[in-house]
Short mmCIF file of C-alpha atoms and ligand atoms in Angstrom, two decimals:
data_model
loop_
_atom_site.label_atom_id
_atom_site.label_comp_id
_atom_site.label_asym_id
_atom_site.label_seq_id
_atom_site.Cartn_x
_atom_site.Cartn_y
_atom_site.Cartn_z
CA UNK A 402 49.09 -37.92 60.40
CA UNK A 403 46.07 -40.19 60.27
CA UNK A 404 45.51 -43.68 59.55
CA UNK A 405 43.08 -43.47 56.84
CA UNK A 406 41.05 -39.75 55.38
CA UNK A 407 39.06 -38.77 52.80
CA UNK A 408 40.70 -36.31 50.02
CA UNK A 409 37.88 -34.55 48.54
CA UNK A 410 39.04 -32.30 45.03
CA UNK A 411 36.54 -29.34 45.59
CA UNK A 412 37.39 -28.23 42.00
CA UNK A 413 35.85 -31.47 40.76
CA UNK A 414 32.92 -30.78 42.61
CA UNK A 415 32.34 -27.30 41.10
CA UNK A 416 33.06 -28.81 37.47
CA UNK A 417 30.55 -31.31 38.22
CA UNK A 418 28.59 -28.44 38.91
CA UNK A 419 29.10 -26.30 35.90
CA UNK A 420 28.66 -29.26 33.86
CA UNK A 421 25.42 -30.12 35.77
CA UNK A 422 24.26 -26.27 35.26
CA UNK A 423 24.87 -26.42 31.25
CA UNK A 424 22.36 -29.04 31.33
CA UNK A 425 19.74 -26.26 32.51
CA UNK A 426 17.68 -23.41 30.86
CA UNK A 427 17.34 -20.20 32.60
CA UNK A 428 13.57 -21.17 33.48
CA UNK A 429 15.28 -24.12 35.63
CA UNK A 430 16.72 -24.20 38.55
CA UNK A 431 18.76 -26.44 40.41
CA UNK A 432 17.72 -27.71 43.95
CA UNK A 433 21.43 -29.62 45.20
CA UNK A 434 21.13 -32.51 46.87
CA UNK A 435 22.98 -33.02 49.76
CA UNK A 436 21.82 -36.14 51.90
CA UNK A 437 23.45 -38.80 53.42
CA UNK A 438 26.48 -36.71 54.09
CA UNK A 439 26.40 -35.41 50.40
CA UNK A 440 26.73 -38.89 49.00
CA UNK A 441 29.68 -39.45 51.63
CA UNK A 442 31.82 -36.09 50.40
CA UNK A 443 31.21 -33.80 53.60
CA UNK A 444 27.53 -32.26 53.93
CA UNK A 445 28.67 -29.42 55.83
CA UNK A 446 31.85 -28.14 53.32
CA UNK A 447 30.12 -29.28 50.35
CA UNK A 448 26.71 -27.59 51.15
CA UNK A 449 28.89 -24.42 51.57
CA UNK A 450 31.36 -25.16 48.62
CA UNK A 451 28.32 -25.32 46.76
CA UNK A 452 26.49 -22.58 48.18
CA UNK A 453 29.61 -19.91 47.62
CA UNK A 454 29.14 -21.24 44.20
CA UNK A 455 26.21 -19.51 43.59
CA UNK A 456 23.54 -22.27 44.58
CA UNK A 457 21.02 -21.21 46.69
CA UNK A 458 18.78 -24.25 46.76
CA UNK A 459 19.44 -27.66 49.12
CA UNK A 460 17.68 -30.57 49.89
CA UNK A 461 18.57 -33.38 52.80
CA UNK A 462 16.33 -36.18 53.61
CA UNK A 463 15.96 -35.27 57.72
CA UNK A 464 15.53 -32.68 59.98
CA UNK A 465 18.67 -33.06 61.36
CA UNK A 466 20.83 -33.05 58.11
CA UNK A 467 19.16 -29.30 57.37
CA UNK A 468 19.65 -28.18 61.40
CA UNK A 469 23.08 -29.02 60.82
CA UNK A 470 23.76 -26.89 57.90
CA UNK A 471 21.66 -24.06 59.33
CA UNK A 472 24.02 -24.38 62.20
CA UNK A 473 26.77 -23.94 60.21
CA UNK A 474 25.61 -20.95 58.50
CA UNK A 475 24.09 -21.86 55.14
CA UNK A 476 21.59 -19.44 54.26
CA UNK A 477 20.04 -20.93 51.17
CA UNK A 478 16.41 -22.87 50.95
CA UNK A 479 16.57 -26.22 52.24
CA UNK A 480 13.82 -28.81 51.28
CA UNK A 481 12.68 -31.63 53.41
CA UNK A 482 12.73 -34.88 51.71
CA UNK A 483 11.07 -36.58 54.01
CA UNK A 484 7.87 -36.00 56.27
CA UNK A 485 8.01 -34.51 59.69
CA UNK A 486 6.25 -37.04 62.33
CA UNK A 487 5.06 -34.43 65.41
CA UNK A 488 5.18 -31.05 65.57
CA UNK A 489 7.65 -30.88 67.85
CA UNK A 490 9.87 -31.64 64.78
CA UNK A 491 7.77 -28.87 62.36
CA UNK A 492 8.24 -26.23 65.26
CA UNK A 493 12.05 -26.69 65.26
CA UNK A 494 11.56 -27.15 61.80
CA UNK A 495 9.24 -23.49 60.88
CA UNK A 496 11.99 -21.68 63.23
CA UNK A 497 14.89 -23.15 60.91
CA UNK A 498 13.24 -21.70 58.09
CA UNK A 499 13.36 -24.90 56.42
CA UNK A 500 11.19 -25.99 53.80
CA UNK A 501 8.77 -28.81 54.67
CA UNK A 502 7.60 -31.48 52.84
CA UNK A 503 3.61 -32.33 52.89
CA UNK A 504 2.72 -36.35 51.80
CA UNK A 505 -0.04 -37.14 53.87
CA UNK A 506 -2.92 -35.23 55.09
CA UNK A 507 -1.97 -35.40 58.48
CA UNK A 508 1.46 -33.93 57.42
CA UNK A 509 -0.15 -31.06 56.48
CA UNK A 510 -2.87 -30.68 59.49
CA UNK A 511 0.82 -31.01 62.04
CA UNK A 512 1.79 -27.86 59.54
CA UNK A 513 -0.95 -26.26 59.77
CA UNK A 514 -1.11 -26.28 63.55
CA UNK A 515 2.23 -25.26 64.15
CA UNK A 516 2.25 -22.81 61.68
CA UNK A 517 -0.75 -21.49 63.77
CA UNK A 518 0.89 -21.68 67.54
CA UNK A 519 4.02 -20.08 65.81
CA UNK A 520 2.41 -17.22 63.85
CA UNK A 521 4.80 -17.51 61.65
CA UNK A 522 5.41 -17.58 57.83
CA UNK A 523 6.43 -20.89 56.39
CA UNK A 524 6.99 -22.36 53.06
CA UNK A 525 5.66 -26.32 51.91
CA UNK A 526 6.40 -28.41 49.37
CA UNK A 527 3.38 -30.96 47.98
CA UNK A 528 4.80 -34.53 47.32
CA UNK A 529 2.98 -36.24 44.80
CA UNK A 530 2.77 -40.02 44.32
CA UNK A 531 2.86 -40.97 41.05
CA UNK A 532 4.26 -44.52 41.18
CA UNK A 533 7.52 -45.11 43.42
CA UNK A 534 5.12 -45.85 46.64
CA UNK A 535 7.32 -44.30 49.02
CA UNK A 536 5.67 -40.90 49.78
CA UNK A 537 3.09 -38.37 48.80
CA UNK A 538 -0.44 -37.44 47.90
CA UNK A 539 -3.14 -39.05 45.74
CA UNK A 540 -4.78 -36.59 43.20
CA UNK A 541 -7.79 -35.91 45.98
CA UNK A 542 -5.47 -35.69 49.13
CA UNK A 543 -3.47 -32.97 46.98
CA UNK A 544 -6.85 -30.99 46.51
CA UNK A 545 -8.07 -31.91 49.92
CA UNK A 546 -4.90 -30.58 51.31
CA UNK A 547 -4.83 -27.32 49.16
CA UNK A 548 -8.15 -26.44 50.32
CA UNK A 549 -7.40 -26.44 53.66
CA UNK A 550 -4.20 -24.73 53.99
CA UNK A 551 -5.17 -22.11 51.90
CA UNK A 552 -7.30 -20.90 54.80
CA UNK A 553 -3.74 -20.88 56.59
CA UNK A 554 -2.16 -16.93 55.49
CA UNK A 555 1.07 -18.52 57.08
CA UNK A 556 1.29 -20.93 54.72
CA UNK A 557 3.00 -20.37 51.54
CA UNK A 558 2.91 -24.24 48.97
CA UNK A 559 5.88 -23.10 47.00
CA UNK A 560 6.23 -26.39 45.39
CA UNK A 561 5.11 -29.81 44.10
CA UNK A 562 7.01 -32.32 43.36
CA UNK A 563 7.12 -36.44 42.74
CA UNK A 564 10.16 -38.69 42.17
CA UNK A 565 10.76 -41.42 39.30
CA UNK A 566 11.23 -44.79 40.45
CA UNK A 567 13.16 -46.13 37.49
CA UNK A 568 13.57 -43.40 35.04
CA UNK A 569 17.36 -45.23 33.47
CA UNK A 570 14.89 -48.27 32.37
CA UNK A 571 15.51 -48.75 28.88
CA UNK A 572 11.89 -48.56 27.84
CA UNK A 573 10.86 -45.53 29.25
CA UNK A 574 6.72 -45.92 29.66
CA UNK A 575 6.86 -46.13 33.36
CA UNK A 576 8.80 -42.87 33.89
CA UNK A 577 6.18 -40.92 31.22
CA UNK A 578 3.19 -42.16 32.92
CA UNK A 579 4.68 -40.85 36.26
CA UNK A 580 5.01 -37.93 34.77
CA UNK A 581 1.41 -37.90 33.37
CA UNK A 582 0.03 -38.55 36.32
CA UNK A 583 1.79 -35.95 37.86
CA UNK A 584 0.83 -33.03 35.41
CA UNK A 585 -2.88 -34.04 36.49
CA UNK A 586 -2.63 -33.57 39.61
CA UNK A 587 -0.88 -30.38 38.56
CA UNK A 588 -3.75 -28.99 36.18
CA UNK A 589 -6.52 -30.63 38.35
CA UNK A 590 -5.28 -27.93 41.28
CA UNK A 591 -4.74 -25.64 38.71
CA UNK A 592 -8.55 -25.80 37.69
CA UNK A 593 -9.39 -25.71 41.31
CA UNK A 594 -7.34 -22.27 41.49
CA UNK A 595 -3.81 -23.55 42.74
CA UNK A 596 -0.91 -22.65 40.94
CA UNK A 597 2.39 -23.78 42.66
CA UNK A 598 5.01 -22.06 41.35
CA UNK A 599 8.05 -24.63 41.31
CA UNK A 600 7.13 -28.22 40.07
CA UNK A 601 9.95 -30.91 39.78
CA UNK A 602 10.49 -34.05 39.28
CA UNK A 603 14.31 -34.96 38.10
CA UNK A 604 16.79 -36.71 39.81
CA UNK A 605 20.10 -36.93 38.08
CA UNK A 606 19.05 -39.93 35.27
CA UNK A 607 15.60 -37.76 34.66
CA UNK A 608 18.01 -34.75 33.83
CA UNK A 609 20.23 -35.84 31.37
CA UNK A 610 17.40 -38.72 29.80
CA UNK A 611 14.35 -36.51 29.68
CA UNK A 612 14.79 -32.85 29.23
CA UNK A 613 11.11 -31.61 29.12
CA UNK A 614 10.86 -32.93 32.74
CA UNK A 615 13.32 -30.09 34.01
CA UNK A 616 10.34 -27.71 34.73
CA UNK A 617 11.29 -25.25 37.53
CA UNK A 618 13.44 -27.09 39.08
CA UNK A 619 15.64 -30.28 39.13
CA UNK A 620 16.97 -32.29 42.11
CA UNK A 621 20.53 -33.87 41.52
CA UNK A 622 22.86 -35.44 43.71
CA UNK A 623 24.45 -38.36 41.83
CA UNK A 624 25.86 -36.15 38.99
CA UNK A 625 27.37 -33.67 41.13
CA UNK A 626 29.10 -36.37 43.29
CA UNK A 627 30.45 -37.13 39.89
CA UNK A 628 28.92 -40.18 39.00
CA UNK A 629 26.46 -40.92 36.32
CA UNK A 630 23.55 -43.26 37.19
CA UNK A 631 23.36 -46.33 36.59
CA UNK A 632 21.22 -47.06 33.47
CA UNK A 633 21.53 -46.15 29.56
CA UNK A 634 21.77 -42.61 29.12
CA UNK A 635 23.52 -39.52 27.25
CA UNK A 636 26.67 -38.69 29.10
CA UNK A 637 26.69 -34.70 27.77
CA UNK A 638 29.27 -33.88 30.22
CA UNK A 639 32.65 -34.89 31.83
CA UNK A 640 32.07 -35.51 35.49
CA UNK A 641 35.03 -35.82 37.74
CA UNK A 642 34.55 -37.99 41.20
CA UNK A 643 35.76 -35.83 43.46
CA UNK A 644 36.65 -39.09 46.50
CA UNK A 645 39.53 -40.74 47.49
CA UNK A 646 39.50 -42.68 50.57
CA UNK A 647 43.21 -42.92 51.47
CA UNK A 648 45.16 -44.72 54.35
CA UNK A 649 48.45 -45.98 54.85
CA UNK A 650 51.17 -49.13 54.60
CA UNK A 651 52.30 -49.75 58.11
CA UNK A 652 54.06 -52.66 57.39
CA UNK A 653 55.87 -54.47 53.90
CA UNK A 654 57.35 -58.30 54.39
CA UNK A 655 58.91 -60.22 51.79
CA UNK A 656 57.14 -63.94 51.68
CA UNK A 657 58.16 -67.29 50.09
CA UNK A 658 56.05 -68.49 46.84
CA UNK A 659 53.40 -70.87 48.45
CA UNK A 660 52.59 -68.70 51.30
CA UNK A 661 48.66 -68.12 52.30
CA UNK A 662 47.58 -64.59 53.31
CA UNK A 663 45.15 -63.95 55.66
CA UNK A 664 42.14 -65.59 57.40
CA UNK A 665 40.58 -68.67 56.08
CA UNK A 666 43.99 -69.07 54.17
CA UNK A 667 42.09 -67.66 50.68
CA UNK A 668 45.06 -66.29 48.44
CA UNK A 669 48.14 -68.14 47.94
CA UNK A 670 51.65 -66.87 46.50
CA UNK A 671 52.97 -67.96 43.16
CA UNK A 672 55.98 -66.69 43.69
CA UNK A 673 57.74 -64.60 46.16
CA UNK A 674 56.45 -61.41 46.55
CA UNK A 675 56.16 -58.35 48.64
CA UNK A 676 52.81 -58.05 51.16
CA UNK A 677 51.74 -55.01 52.26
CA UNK A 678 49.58 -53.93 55.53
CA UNK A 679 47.24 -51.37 54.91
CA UNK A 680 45.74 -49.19 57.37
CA UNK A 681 41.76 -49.61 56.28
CA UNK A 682 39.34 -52.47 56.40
CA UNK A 683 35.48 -53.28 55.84
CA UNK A 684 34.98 -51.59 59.04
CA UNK A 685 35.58 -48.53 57.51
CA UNK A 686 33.58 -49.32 54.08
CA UNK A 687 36.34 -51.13 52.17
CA UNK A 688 35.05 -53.51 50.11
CA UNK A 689 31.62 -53.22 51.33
CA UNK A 690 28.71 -53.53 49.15
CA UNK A 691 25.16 -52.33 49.83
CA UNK A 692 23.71 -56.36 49.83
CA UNK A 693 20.00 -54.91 48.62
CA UNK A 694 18.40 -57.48 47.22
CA UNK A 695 19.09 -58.52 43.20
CA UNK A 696 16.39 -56.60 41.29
CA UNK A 697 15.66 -59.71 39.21
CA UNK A 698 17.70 -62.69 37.36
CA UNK A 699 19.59 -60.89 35.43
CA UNK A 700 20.42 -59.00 37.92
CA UNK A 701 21.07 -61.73 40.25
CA UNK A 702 23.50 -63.59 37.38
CA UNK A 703 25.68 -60.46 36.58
CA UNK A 704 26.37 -60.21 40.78
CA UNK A 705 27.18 -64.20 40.86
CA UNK A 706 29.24 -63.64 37.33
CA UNK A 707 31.35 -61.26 38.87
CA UNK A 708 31.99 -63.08 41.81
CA UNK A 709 33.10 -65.78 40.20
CA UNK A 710 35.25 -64.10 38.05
CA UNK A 711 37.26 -62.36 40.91
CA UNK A 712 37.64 -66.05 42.47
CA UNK A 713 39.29 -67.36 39.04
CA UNK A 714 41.41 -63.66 39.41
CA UNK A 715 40.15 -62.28 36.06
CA UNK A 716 42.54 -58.96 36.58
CA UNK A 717 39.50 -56.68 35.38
CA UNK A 718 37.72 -58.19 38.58
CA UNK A 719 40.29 -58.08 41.57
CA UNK A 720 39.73 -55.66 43.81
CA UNK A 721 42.93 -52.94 43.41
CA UNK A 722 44.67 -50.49 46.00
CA UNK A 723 46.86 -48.09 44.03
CA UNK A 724 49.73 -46.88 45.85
CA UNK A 725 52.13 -44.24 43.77
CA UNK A 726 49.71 -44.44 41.20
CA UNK A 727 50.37 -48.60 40.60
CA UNK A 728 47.72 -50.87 41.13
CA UNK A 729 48.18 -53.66 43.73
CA UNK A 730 46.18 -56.57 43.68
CA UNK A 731 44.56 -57.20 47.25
CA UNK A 732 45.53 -60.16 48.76
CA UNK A 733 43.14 -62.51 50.55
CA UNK A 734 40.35 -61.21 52.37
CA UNK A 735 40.01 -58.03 53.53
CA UNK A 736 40.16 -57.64 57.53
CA UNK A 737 37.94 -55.53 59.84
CA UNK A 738 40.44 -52.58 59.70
CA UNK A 739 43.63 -53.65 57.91
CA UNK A 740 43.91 -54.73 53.88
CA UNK A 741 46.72 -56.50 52.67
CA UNK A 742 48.18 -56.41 49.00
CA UNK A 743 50.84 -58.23 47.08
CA UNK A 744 53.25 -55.24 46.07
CA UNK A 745 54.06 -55.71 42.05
CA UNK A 746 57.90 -56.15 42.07
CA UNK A 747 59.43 -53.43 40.66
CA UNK A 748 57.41 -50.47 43.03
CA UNK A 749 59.53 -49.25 46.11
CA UNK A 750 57.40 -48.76 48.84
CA UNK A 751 58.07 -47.34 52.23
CA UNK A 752 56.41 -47.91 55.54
CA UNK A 753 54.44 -44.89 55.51
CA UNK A 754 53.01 -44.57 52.30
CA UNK A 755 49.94 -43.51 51.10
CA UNK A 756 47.33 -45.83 49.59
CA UNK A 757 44.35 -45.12 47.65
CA UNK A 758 41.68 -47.80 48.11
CA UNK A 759 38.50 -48.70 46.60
CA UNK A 760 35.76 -48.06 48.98
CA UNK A 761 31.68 -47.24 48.65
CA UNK A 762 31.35 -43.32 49.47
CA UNK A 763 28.05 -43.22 51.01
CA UNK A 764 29.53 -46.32 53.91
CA UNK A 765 32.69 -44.92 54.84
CA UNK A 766 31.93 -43.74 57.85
CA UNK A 767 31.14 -40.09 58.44
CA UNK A 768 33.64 -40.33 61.71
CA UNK A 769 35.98 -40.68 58.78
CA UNK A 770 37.86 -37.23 58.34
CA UNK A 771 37.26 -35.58 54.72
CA UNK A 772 39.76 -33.21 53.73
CA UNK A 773 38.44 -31.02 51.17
CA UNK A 774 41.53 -29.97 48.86
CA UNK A 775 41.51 -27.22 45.76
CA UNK A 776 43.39 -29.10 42.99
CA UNK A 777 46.42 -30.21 45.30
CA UNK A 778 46.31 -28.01 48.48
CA UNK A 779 44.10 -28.61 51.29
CA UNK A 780 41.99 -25.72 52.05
CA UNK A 781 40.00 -26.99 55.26
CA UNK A 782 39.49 -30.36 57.12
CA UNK A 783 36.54 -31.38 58.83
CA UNK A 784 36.32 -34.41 61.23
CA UNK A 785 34.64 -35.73 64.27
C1 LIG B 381 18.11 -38.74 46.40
C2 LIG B 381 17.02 -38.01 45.78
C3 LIG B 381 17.25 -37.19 44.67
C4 LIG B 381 18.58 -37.09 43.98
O1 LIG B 381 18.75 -38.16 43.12
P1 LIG B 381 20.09 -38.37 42.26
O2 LIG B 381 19.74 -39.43 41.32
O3 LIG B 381 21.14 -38.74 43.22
O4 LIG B 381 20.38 -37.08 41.57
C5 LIG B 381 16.18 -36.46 44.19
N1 LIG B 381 14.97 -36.52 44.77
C6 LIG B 381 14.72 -37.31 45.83
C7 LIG B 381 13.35 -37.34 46.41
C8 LIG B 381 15.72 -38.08 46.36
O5 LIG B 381 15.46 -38.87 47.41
#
């Protein structure tokens, strides 16, 4: 019995992943991406759901993400997403077997030199950048750093890759002239004698929006989470979201019409209704949003828009709990661990019950225990 869990549906996770490998010609692999916990659904059972499932390519953003897989067994390639910064970190890294990522020269000098003191194979990855600004080489860094590991024989550059910065724009000129530059970097090595073997550059919206960027290999995380990205694009197959953050009533009282709920008094009754305790707050990602910063007016309007439209209690804008499948309106603000809800009258709810609530995947907390279920039974748990 726990206060609040995550029910993961590990057969919506492989659909999203049959759907996701329909999109893909046998020239193309797919390279899962399992970061940030796999998008909040378990890196450790997911990695291995989706490795049993006949995927045999990962990528994580750290060092530590891929050491923890490896340490629970996954045997499949694991990229790097993000540079190694001593080579303390591209030892442990080389004796993983992982595969590294190389953006700046001096990425691939630390390589090089471990590679060296190890004697030992390893394979790289070239990032290119082409226009997010985040990571990767310039057209002569990429030659620069070809030349000199090729002197390296325990250095094997697998693959080169770059990463779209906002490939679900409507106007799509930004995301082809990433791509551009990318394929001259490609065919400037190739001149020079390089040929990598696996070049890629799609994320989930570059996968279903742009088809002859698959090349060897896509990356996707979003779509097998079972979301599609945000952004106009062909929606070819049925994704499933696989989450449900779930926690419990621990407590129902009947209140007079005119009652306030919660701090700073915000919701009112109408009439008399039923409130609800909930075991879950923001402190466990309920309600939370990511506050990044608007990305422009429009942007900026739609976010004030919907604000205001949850104030005046447009239904289509209050936050909902469902509990037995009915959706409760939350009432007043929700509290560091506890939500409450006005129960609609005719549901019959016992202390006890379990609650579905809306919460963002990638904040509930990875303390938070995900059970991963087939369908309806649970097959394994995994907490901390
Ligand atoms: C997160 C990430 C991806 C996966 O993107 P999705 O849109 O979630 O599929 C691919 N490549 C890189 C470099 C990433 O950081």
């Amino acid at each position: 019995m726990h206060d609040k869990w995550v029910e993961i549906d590990d057969d919506a996770i492989l659909g999203n992943l049959a759907g996701v490998q329909s999109l893909l010609s046998d020239a193309t692999r797919l390279i899962a991406v399992v970061k940030a916990d796999a998008y909040g659904h378990g890196l450790v059972p997911t990695a291995l759901l989706l490795e049993a499932n006949g995927v045999d390519r990962f990528a994580v953003t750290f060092l530590a993400e891929a050491l923890k897989l490896r340490q629970a067994g996954l045997k499949a390639d694991i990229l790097l997403l993000s540079p190694l910064v001593d080579e303390e970190a591209v030892i442990e890294a080389i004796r993983a077997d992982l595969t590294i990522m190389v953006s700046t020269p001096q990425d691939a000098a630390l390589t090089d030199q471990a590679g060296r003191s190890l004697q030992r194979r390893l394979k790289l990855h070239l990032k290119i950048e082409t226009g997010l600004n985040r990571f990767g080489l310039s057209e002569e860094e990429a030659l620069l750093v070809c030349r000199s590991l090729s002197e390296n024989h325990f250095i094997y550059i697998e693959g080169i890759y770059t990463h779209m910065a906002h490939a679900g724009a409507s106007d799509p000129a930004y995301t082809l002239r990433q791509f551009e530059r990318f394929n001259q970097v490609v065919n400037r090595l190739h001149q020079e004698g390089y040929d990598i073997p696996i070049r890629h550059c799609a994320n989930s919206t570059v996968t279903l929006r742009f088809p002859h960027m698959h090349l060897e290999a896509v990356r996707v995380g979003t779509l097998l989470s079972g979301q599609y990205p945000v952004g106009k694009m062909p929606r070819p197959i049925q994704l499933r979201d696989p989450f449900q953050f779930k926690a419990r009533v621990i407590a129902v009282k009947h209140l007079p019409a005119g009652s306030s709920i919660g701090y700073f008094r915000t919701y009112r009754l109408k009439k008399a209704a039923r409130i609800a305790v909930i075991s879950a707050g923001f402190a466990d990602g309920v309600a939370v949003a990511v506050t990044n910063p608007p990305a422009g007016w429009a942007d900026a309007l739609k976010r004030a828009l919907k604000m205001l439209l949850a104030r005046l209690r447009i239904s289509r804008f209050i936050m909902r709990v469902y509990i037995q499948g009915q959706p409760c309106a939350v009432a007043g603000k929700v509290f560091m661990q506890f939500t409450l809800v006005e129960l609609p009258d005719q549901l019959e709810v016992a202390v006890g019950s379990q609650a579905s609530l809306p919460a963002n995947k990638t904040l509930v907390s990875p303390a938070v225990m995900r059970v991963h279920c087939q369908g309806r039974g649970m097959v394994k748990a995994e907490g901390h």
